[in-house]
Amino acid sequence: MAATKAPSEQRSTEAASGAPDERVREVSLFTRLFRRPEFGAIVGTVVVWTIFAVWAGGGFLTLGGAANYLLVAAYLGIVATFVTLLMIGGEFDLSVGSMIGASGMIVALLTAFYGLPLSVAVLVAFGFAVAWGSLNAYIVRKTGLPSFIVTLAGLFALRGLTIAVSRLLTGRTQVGGVSDATEGSPLVALLAGEVGGFDAPILWWIVLVAVATYILLRTRLGNWIFASGGHGTAARNAGVPIYRVKWLLFIGTACAATLVGVLQVVALGSADSLRGELVELEAIAAAVIGGALLTGGFGSAVGAAFGALTLGIVRQGIFFAGIDSDWFRVFLGVLLLAAVVANNWLRRKAMEAR
């Protein structure tokens, strides 16, 4: 009489023979693609690029045209990458636009007005960003208020503080002379140089997206971010340090906005207190177009990158097509609505295919 194999012994035999485990249903390639948050954004980017390639043609299809829309996408994408991580963690930061203006003004005042080296000014700007991100995280935790409200208040307060301080010290809200003050600094090439005809911010954007993707998919911190935004109570009961995770994410968004502010002030040679207006909403739009859920727990840095790239293509495509730039907001609204509808449809199809 033949003996019956134990389940573990049977699994070992199947694994050794290479035969598929009948208890594990195979998932098709299309279903796996549908489940990826960035799938809809990639398709949308291809469609939008094709439309403007046909519509605008000419300069849009040149290397210079690509460098233009990639630079626009890079400035937005750097912020959108960390805004997406924060959204996956279940929070918002609406003060990033004001942080762009504030950090640029800090660098301009310290270099052009007080004559300090660029390296010192950049360190001070990032130190301020760490303090601002920590303050946002502390207030959200202590008050229990939604981060949307806390950072909305921060948006107005930080913008007003930037305008008031710059006007108090210089008598105006724009400060120039940064190019002369930072001439010869090795940081200028790192922040405003070019590689192969492409500006440095594009490389910064690519590197940061790669780092954010690695963190999300390959580290314990990435698991904690998804858990914090997916089900906070369950994550806390499982030992996830939710407050520390969100504290790091708030600092990350503030530092990303500061990096954009520093890149812009060095590239343009001047600071403007109003710089960065509405970037917070465009960053959230890029994250949503990239497949991130407003409820948290789902999204990807790659999706946010394609969301930012789509908006960059639209903004520059309108220019190359000779359309009034006022129409950009119209395209942005239509794209945002279409992306949400498409992502919901793709996600529902993926769930039905289980």
GROMACS .gro file of C-alpha atoms in nm:
model
  354
    1MET     CA    1   0.000   0.000   0.000
    2ALA     CA    2   0.148   0.332  -0.109
    3ALA     CA    3   0.196   0.594   0.161
    4THR     CA    4   0.031   0.939   0.119
    5LYS     CA    5   0.276   1.227   0.095
    6ALA     CA    6   0.257   1.505   0.353
    7PRO     CA    7   0.165   1.855   0.212
    8SER     CA    8   0.512   1.993   0.280
    9GLU     CA    9   0.670   1.691   0.116
   10GLN     CA   10   0.438   1.731  -0.186
   11ARG     CA   11   0.530   2.102  -0.223
   12SER     CA   12   0.899   2.013  -0.207
   13THR     CA   13   0.852   1.750  -0.474
   14GLU     CA   14   0.667   1.996  -0.704
   15ALA     CA   15   0.926   2.264  -0.650
   16ALA     CA   16   1.204   2.022  -0.727
   17SER     CA   17   1.030   1.900  -1.044
   18GLY     CA   18   0.949   2.254  -1.161
   19ALA     CA   19   0.577   2.175  -1.189
   20PRO     CA   20   0.336   2.466  -1.113
   21ASP     CA   21   0.157   2.463  -0.780
   22GLU     CA   22  -0.211   2.412  -0.867
   23ARG     CA   23  -0.318   2.602  -0.553
   24VAL     CA   24  -0.157   2.922  -0.684
   25ARG     CA   25  -0.353   3.073  -0.973
   26GLU     CA   26  -0.145   3.234  -1.243
   27VAL     CA   27  -0.197   3.605  -1.300
   28SER     CA   28  -0.172   3.736  -1.653
   29LEU     CA   29   0.077   4.003  -1.755
   30PHE     CA   30  -0.203   4.253  -1.832
   31THR     CA   31  -0.360   4.199  -1.491
   32ARG     CA   32  -0.025   4.261  -1.322
   33LEU     CA   33   0.016   4.577  -1.530
   34PHE     CA   34  -0.336   4.697  -1.442
   35ARG     CA   35  -0.250   4.660  -1.074
   36ARG     CA   36   0.053   4.887  -1.102
   37PRO     CA   37  -0.035   5.246  -0.997
   38GLU     CA   38   0.183   5.400  -1.269
   39PHE     CA   39   0.030   5.203  -1.559
   40GLY     CA   40  -0.239   5.461  -1.639
   41ALA     CA   41   0.011   5.748  -1.612
   42ILE     CA   42   0.250   5.584  -1.859
   43VAL     CA   43  -0.030   5.530  -2.111
   44GLY     CA   44  -0.151   5.887  -2.056
   45THR     CA   45   0.198   6.029  -2.110
   46VAL     CA   46   0.236   5.843  -2.440
   47VAL     CA   47  -0.106   5.963  -2.559
   48VAL     CA   48  -0.042   6.327  -2.461
   49TRP     CA   49   0.307   6.327  -2.615
   50THR     CA   50   0.168   6.181  -2.939
   51ILE     CA   51  -0.106   6.444  -2.957
   52PHE     CA   52   0.138   6.734  -2.920
   53ALA     CA   53   0.396   6.571  -3.147
   54VAL     CA   54   0.134   6.575  -3.423
   55TRP     CA   55  -0.022   6.906  -3.324
   56ALA     CA   56   0.287   7.115  -3.240
   57GLY     CA   57   0.553   6.930  -3.443
   58GLY     CA   58   0.861   7.138  -3.529
   59GLY     CA   59   1.046   7.252  -3.219
   60PHE     CA   60   0.853   7.016  -2.990
   61LEU     CA   61   1.023   6.717  -3.154
   62THR     CA   62   1.377   6.854  -3.133
   63LEU     CA   63   1.631   6.782  -2.859
   64GLY     CA   64   1.585   7.138  -2.736
   65GLY     CA   65   1.209   7.089  -2.718
   66ALA     CA   66   1.254   6.773  -2.513
   67ALA     CA   67   1.497   6.953  -2.282
   68ASN     CA   68   1.237   7.227  -2.230
   69TYR     CA   69   0.947   7.006  -2.124
   70LEU     CA   70   1.179   6.781  -1.922
   71LEU     CA   71   1.304   7.084  -1.727
   72VAL     CA   72   0.949   7.198  -1.653
   73ALA     CA   73   0.861   6.843  -1.549
   74ALA     CA   74   1.177   6.814  -1.336
   75TYR     CA   75   1.097   7.114  -1.115
   76LEU     CA   76   0.746   6.982  -1.056
   77GLY     CA   77   0.854   6.617  -1.041
   78ILE     CA   78   1.106   6.672  -0.760
   79VAL     CA   79   0.827   6.808  -0.539
   80ALA     CA   80   0.566   6.561  -0.666
   81THR     CA   81   0.789   6.262  -0.583
   82PHE     CA   82   0.795   6.342  -0.211
   83VAL     CA   83   0.438   6.470  -0.207
   84THR     CA   84   0.341   6.126  -0.340
   85LEU     CA   85   0.535   5.949  -0.064
   86LEU     CA   86   0.356   6.165   0.192
   87MET     CA   87   0.018   6.092   0.027
   88ILE     CA   88   0.093   5.718   0.034
   89GLY     CA   89   0.162   5.766   0.404
   90GLY     CA   90  -0.184   5.920   0.441
   91GLU     CA   91  -0.100   6.291   0.472
   92PHE     CA   92  -0.085   6.612   0.263
   93ASP     CA   93   0.151   6.908   0.259
   94LEU     CA   94   0.005   7.219   0.098
   95SER     CA   95   0.292   7.442   0.212
   96VAL     CA   96   0.545   7.314  -0.044
   97GLY     CA   97   0.473   7.596  -0.288
   98SER     CA   98   0.541   7.858  -0.021
   99MET     CA   99   0.856   7.669   0.081
  100ILE     CA  100   0.990   7.711  -0.275
  101GLY     CA  101   0.957   8.088  -0.249
  102ALA     CA  102   1.091   8.098   0.109
  103SER     CA  103   1.399   7.883   0.042
  104GLY     CA  104   1.489   8.081  -0.270
  105MET     CA  105   1.456   8.405  -0.073
  106ILE     CA  106   1.678   8.268   0.208
  107VAL     CA  107   1.953   8.185  -0.042
  108ALA     CA  108   1.921   8.521  -0.220
  109LEU     CA  109   1.927   8.726   0.101
  110LEU     CA  110   2.223   8.539   0.252
  111THR     CA  111   2.435   8.550  -0.066
  112ALA     CA  112   2.342   8.874  -0.245
  113PHE     CA  113   2.239   9.083   0.057
  114TYR     CA  114   2.470   8.958   0.335
  115GLY     CA  115   2.755   8.823   0.120
  116LEU     CA  116   2.769   8.473   0.269
  117PRO     CA  117   2.900   8.178   0.063
  118LEU     CA  118   2.644   7.981  -0.139
  119SER     CA  119   2.720   7.662   0.054
  120VAL     CA  120   2.630   7.829   0.384
  121ALA     CA  121   2.310   7.975   0.238
  122VAL     CA  122   2.204   7.633   0.103
  123LEU     CA  123   2.270   7.469   0.442
  124VAL     CA  124   2.062   7.734   0.618
  125ALA     CA  125   1.778   7.686   0.367
  126PHE     CA  126   1.774   7.309   0.422
  127GLY     CA  127   1.800   7.358   0.798
  128PHE     CA  128   1.491   7.578   0.781
  129ALA     CA  129   1.315   7.308   0.573
  130VAL     CA  130   1.390   7.041   0.835
  131ALA     CA  131   1.253   7.269   1.107
  132TRP     CA  132   0.942   7.351   0.899
  133GLY     CA  133   0.869   6.986   0.817
  134SER     CA  134   0.916   6.891   1.184
  135LEU     CA  135   0.678   7.169   1.288
  136ASN     CA  136   0.412   7.045   1.047
  137ALA     CA  137   0.447   6.687   1.175
  138TYR     CA  138   0.439   6.803   1.540
  139ILE     CA  139   0.125   7.015   1.496
  140VAL     CA  140  -0.057   6.738   1.307
  141ARG     CA  141   0.024   6.490   1.582
  142LYS     CA  142  -0.048   6.711   1.880
  143THR     CA  143  -0.371   6.869   1.753
  144GLY     CA  144  -0.511   6.569   1.568
  145LEU     CA  145  -0.619   6.805   1.291
  146PRO     CA  146  -0.606   6.689   0.928
  147SER     CA  147  -0.271   6.769   0.769
  148PHE     CA  148  -0.466   6.935   0.486
  149ILE     CA  149  -0.580   7.207   0.729
  150VAL     CA  150  -0.251   7.240   0.917
  151THR     CA  151  -0.041   7.279   0.602
  152LEU     CA  152  -0.300   7.507   0.439
  153ALA     CA  153  -0.246   7.742   0.732
  154GLY     CA  154   0.128   7.693   0.682
  155LEU     CA  155   0.095   7.784   0.314
  156PHE     CA  156  -0.044   8.128   0.400
  157ALA     CA  157   0.181   8.186   0.701
  158LEU     CA  158   0.504   8.096   0.521
  159ARG     CA  159   0.416   8.297   0.210
  160GLY     CA  160   0.329   8.599   0.422
  161LEU     CA  161   0.648   8.560   0.629
  162THR     CA  162   0.860   8.548   0.312
  163ILE     CA  163   0.700   8.863   0.171
  164ALA     CA  164   0.719   9.051   0.502
  165VAL     CA  165   1.085   8.965   0.575
  166SER     CA  166   1.208   9.035   0.222
  167ARG     CA  167   1.026   9.370   0.214
  168LEU     CA  168   1.150   9.456   0.566
  169LEU     CA  169   1.515   9.388   0.477
  170THR     CA  170   1.532   9.502   0.114
  171GLY     CA  171   1.221   9.713   0.058
  172ARG     CA  172   1.100   9.484  -0.219
  173THR     CA  173   0.973   9.128  -0.276
  174GLN     CA  174   1.229   9.035  -0.542
  175VAL     CA  175   1.601   9.006  -0.476
  176GLY     CA  176   1.855   8.988  -0.759
  177GLY     CA  177   2.233   8.977  -0.779
  178VAL     CA  178   2.261   8.608  -0.691
  179SER     CA  179   2.462   8.527  -1.005
  180ASP     CA  180   2.731   8.783  -0.922
  181ALA     CA  181   2.739   8.684  -0.555
  182THR     CA  182   2.780   8.311  -0.629
  183GLU     CA  183   3.021   8.341  -0.921
  184GLY     CA  184   3.304   8.088  -0.888
  185SER     CA  185   3.123   7.865  -0.639
  186PRO     CA  186   3.160   7.495  -0.728
  187LEU     CA  187   2.797   7.444  -0.625
  188VAL     CA  188   2.674   7.650  -0.922
  189ALA     CA  189   2.775   7.381  -1.172
  190LEU     CA  190   2.612   7.114  -0.955
  191LEU     CA  191   2.287   7.309  -0.923
  192ALA     CA  192   2.262   7.492  -1.255
  193GLY     CA  193   2.500   7.312  -1.492
  194GLU     CA  194   2.420   7.114  -1.806
  195VAL     CA  195   2.493   6.755  -1.912
  196GLY     CA  196   2.451   6.673  -2.281
  197GLY     CA  197   2.224   6.972  -2.338
  198PHE     CA  198   2.000   6.886  -2.043
  199ASP     CA  199   1.985   7.101  -1.730
  200ALA     CA  200   2.102   6.971  -1.392
  201PRO     CA  201   1.751   6.969  -1.235
  202ILE     CA  202   1.655   6.689  -1.476
  203LEU     CA  203   1.933   6.470  -1.338
  204TRP     CA  204   1.837   6.562  -0.980
  205TRP     CA  205   1.481   6.455  -1.061
  206ILE     CA  206   1.584   6.119  -1.208
  207VAL     CA  207   1.810   6.039  -0.912
  208LEU     CA  208   1.542   6.131  -0.656
  209VAL     CA  209   1.277   5.921  -0.832
  210ALA     CA  210   1.516   5.624  -0.830
  211VAL     CA  211   1.591   5.673  -0.459
  212ALA     CA  212   1.222   5.711  -0.370
  213THR     CA  213   1.133   5.399  -0.571
  214TYR     CA  214   1.406   5.200  -0.396
  215ILE     CA  215   1.282   5.316  -0.057
  216LEU     CA  216   0.921   5.226  -0.136
  217LEU     CA  217   0.986   4.885  -0.288
  218ARG     CA  218   1.304   4.758  -0.124
  219THR     CA  219   1.319   4.885   0.232
  220ARG     CA  220   1.137   4.841   0.560
  221LEU     CA  221   1.066   5.214   0.563
  222GLY     CA  222   0.878   5.170   0.234
  223ASN     CA  223   0.660   4.900   0.392
  224TRP     CA  224   0.595   5.127   0.688
  225ILE     CA  225   0.491   5.413   0.455
  226PHE     CA  226   0.233   5.193   0.278
  227ALA     CA  227   0.112   5.055   0.613
  228SER     CA  228   0.080   5.402   0.769
  229GLY     CA  229  -0.141   5.524   0.487
  230GLY     CA  230  -0.330   5.199   0.433
  231HIS     CA  231  -0.460   5.134   0.784
  232GLY     CA  232  -0.301   5.343   1.055
  233THR     CA  233  -0.452   5.160   1.352
  234ALA     CA  234  -0.352   4.816   1.225
  235ALA     CA  235  -0.005   4.945   1.142
  236ARG     CA  236   0.037   5.093   1.490
  237ASN     CA  237  -0.077   4.768   1.651
  238ALA     CA  238   0.178   4.584   1.438
  239GLY     CA  239   0.455   4.802   1.577
  240VAL     CA  240   0.500   5.048   1.290
  241PRO     CA  241   0.636   5.381   1.426
  242ILE     CA  242   0.376   5.588   1.242
  243TYR     CA  243   0.472   5.925   1.391
  244ARG     CA  244   0.841   5.884   1.300
  245VAL     CA  245   0.746   5.772   0.948
  246LYS     CA  246   0.523   6.075   0.891
  247TRP     CA  247   0.777   6.307   1.053
  248LEU     CA  248   1.037   6.191   0.799
  249LEU     CA  249   0.786   6.231   0.515
  250PHE     CA  250   0.696   6.589   0.615
  251ILE     CA  251   1.068   6.673   0.628
  252GLY     CA  252   1.111   6.507   0.288
  253THR     CA  253   0.845   6.723   0.122
  254ALA     CA  254   0.987   7.041   0.275
  255CYS     CA  255   1.341   6.950   0.164
  256ALA     CA  256   1.223   6.862  -0.189
  257ALA     CA  257   1.056   7.203  -0.219
  258THR     CA  258   1.371   7.365  -0.083
  259LEU     CA  259   1.582   7.187  -0.344
  260VAL     CA  260   1.358   7.329  -0.618
  261GLY     CA  261   1.381   7.676  -0.464
  262VAL     CA  262   1.762   7.654  -0.452
  263LEU     CA  263   1.786   7.518  -0.808
  264GLN     CA  264   1.568   7.799  -0.942
  265VAL     CA  265   1.736   8.085  -0.758
  266VAL     CA  266   2.081   7.972  -0.874
  267ALA     CA  267   1.965   7.916  -1.233
  268LEU     CA  268   1.772   8.245  -1.260
  269GLY     CA  269   2.004   8.458  -1.045
  270SER     CA  270   1.719   8.608  -0.844
  271ALA     CA  271   1.450   8.522  -0.591
  272ASP     CA  272   1.083   8.612  -0.588
  273SER     CA  273   0.862   8.587  -0.278
  274LEU     CA  274   0.573   8.469  -0.496
  275ARG     CA  275   0.767   8.192  -0.669
  276GLY     CA  276   0.611   7.847  -0.634
  277GLU     CA  277   0.248   7.959  -0.624
  278LEU     CA  278   0.005   7.672  -0.695
  279VAL     CA  279   0.290   7.422  -0.717
  280GLU     CA  280   0.134   7.239  -0.421
  281LEU     CA  281  -0.182   7.173  -0.624
  282GLU     CA  282   0.010   7.079  -0.940
  283ALA     CA  283   0.221   6.835  -0.734
  284ILE     CA  284  -0.092   6.671  -0.594
  285ALA     CA  285  -0.235   6.659  -0.948
  286ALA     CA  286   0.084   6.488  -1.071
  287ALA     CA  287   0.060   6.236  -0.788
  288VAL     CA  288  -0.306   6.161  -0.865
  289ILE     CA  289  -0.240   6.136  -1.239
  290GLY     CA  290   0.042   5.898  -1.142
  291GLY     CA  291  -0.206   5.667  -0.969
  292ALA     CA  292  -0.172   5.770  -0.603
  293LEU     CA  293  -0.487   5.748  -0.394
  294LEU     CA  294  -0.602   6.051  -0.195
  295THR     CA  295  -0.697   5.808   0.083
  296GLY     CA  296  -0.336   5.687   0.116
  297GLY     CA  297  -0.171   5.345   0.105
  298PHE     CA  298  -0.134   5.327  -0.273
  299GLY     CA  299   0.087   5.499  -0.530
  300SER     CA  300   0.438   5.507  -0.671
  301ALA     CA  301   0.722   5.751  -0.731
  302VAL     CA  302   0.746   5.637  -1.093
  303GLY     CA  303   0.378   5.719  -1.143
  304ALA     CA  304   0.432   6.068  -1.000
  305ALA     CA  305   0.725   6.112  -1.239
  306PHE     CA  306   0.505   6.031  -1.537
  307GLY     CA  307   0.232   6.256  -1.396
  308ALA     CA  308   0.480   6.545  -1.378
  309LEU     CA  309   0.612   6.461  -1.723
  310THR     CA  310   0.259   6.472  -1.864
  311LEU     CA  311   0.202   6.818  -1.719
  312GLY     CA  312   0.542   6.933  -1.849
  313ILE     CA  313   0.457   6.809  -2.198
  314VAL     CA  314   0.120   6.985  -2.189
  315ARG     CA  315   0.268   7.315  -2.067
  316GLN     CA  316   0.543   7.322  -2.330
  317GLY     CA  317   0.328   7.157  -2.599
  318ILE     CA  318   0.081   7.445  -2.569
  319PHE     CA  319   0.369   7.687  -2.621
  320PHE     CA  320   0.505   7.506  -2.927
  321ALA     CA  321   0.154   7.474  -3.074
  322GLY     CA  322   0.109   7.852  -3.047
  323ILE     CA  323  -0.184   7.825  -2.805
  324ASP     CA  324  -0.240   8.089  -2.536
  325SER     CA  325  -0.079   7.964  -2.212
  326ASP     CA  326  -0.399   8.054  -2.025
  327TRP     CA  327  -0.538   7.726  -2.159
  328PHE     CA  328  -0.290   7.524  -1.948
  329ARG     CA  329  -0.519   7.523  -1.645
  330VAL     CA  330  -0.802   7.395  -1.864
  331PHE     CA  331  -0.585   7.106  -1.984
  332LEU     CA  332  -0.472   7.043  -1.626
  333GLY     CA  333  -0.830   7.013  -1.501
  334VAL     CA  334  -0.933   6.783  -1.786
  335LEU     CA  335  -0.624   6.565  -1.740
  336LEU     CA  336  -0.679   6.536  -1.366
  337LEU     CA  337  -1.042   6.430  -1.406
  338ALA     CA  338  -0.958   6.187  -1.687
  339ALA     CA  339  -0.673   6.035  -1.486
  340VAL     CA  340  -0.891   5.974  -1.181
  341VAL     CA  341  -1.163   5.812  -1.393
  342ALA     CA  342  -0.911   5.599  -1.584
  343ASN     CA  343  -0.721   5.491  -1.272
  344ASN     CA  344  -1.044   5.392  -1.095
  345TRP     CA  345  -1.152   5.191  -1.398
  346LEU     CA  346  -0.814   5.016  -1.425
  347ARG     CA  347  -0.811   4.937  -1.053
  348ARG     CA  348  -1.166   4.795  -1.066
  349LYS     CA  349  -1.074   4.577  -1.365
  350ALA     CA  350  -0.766   4.452  -1.184
  351MET     CA  351  -0.973   4.360  -0.878
  352GLU     CA  352  -1.232   4.181  -1.095
  353ALA     CA  353  -0.953   3.981  -1.260
  354ARG     CA  354  -0.840   3.826  -0.927
   0.00000   0.00000   0.00000
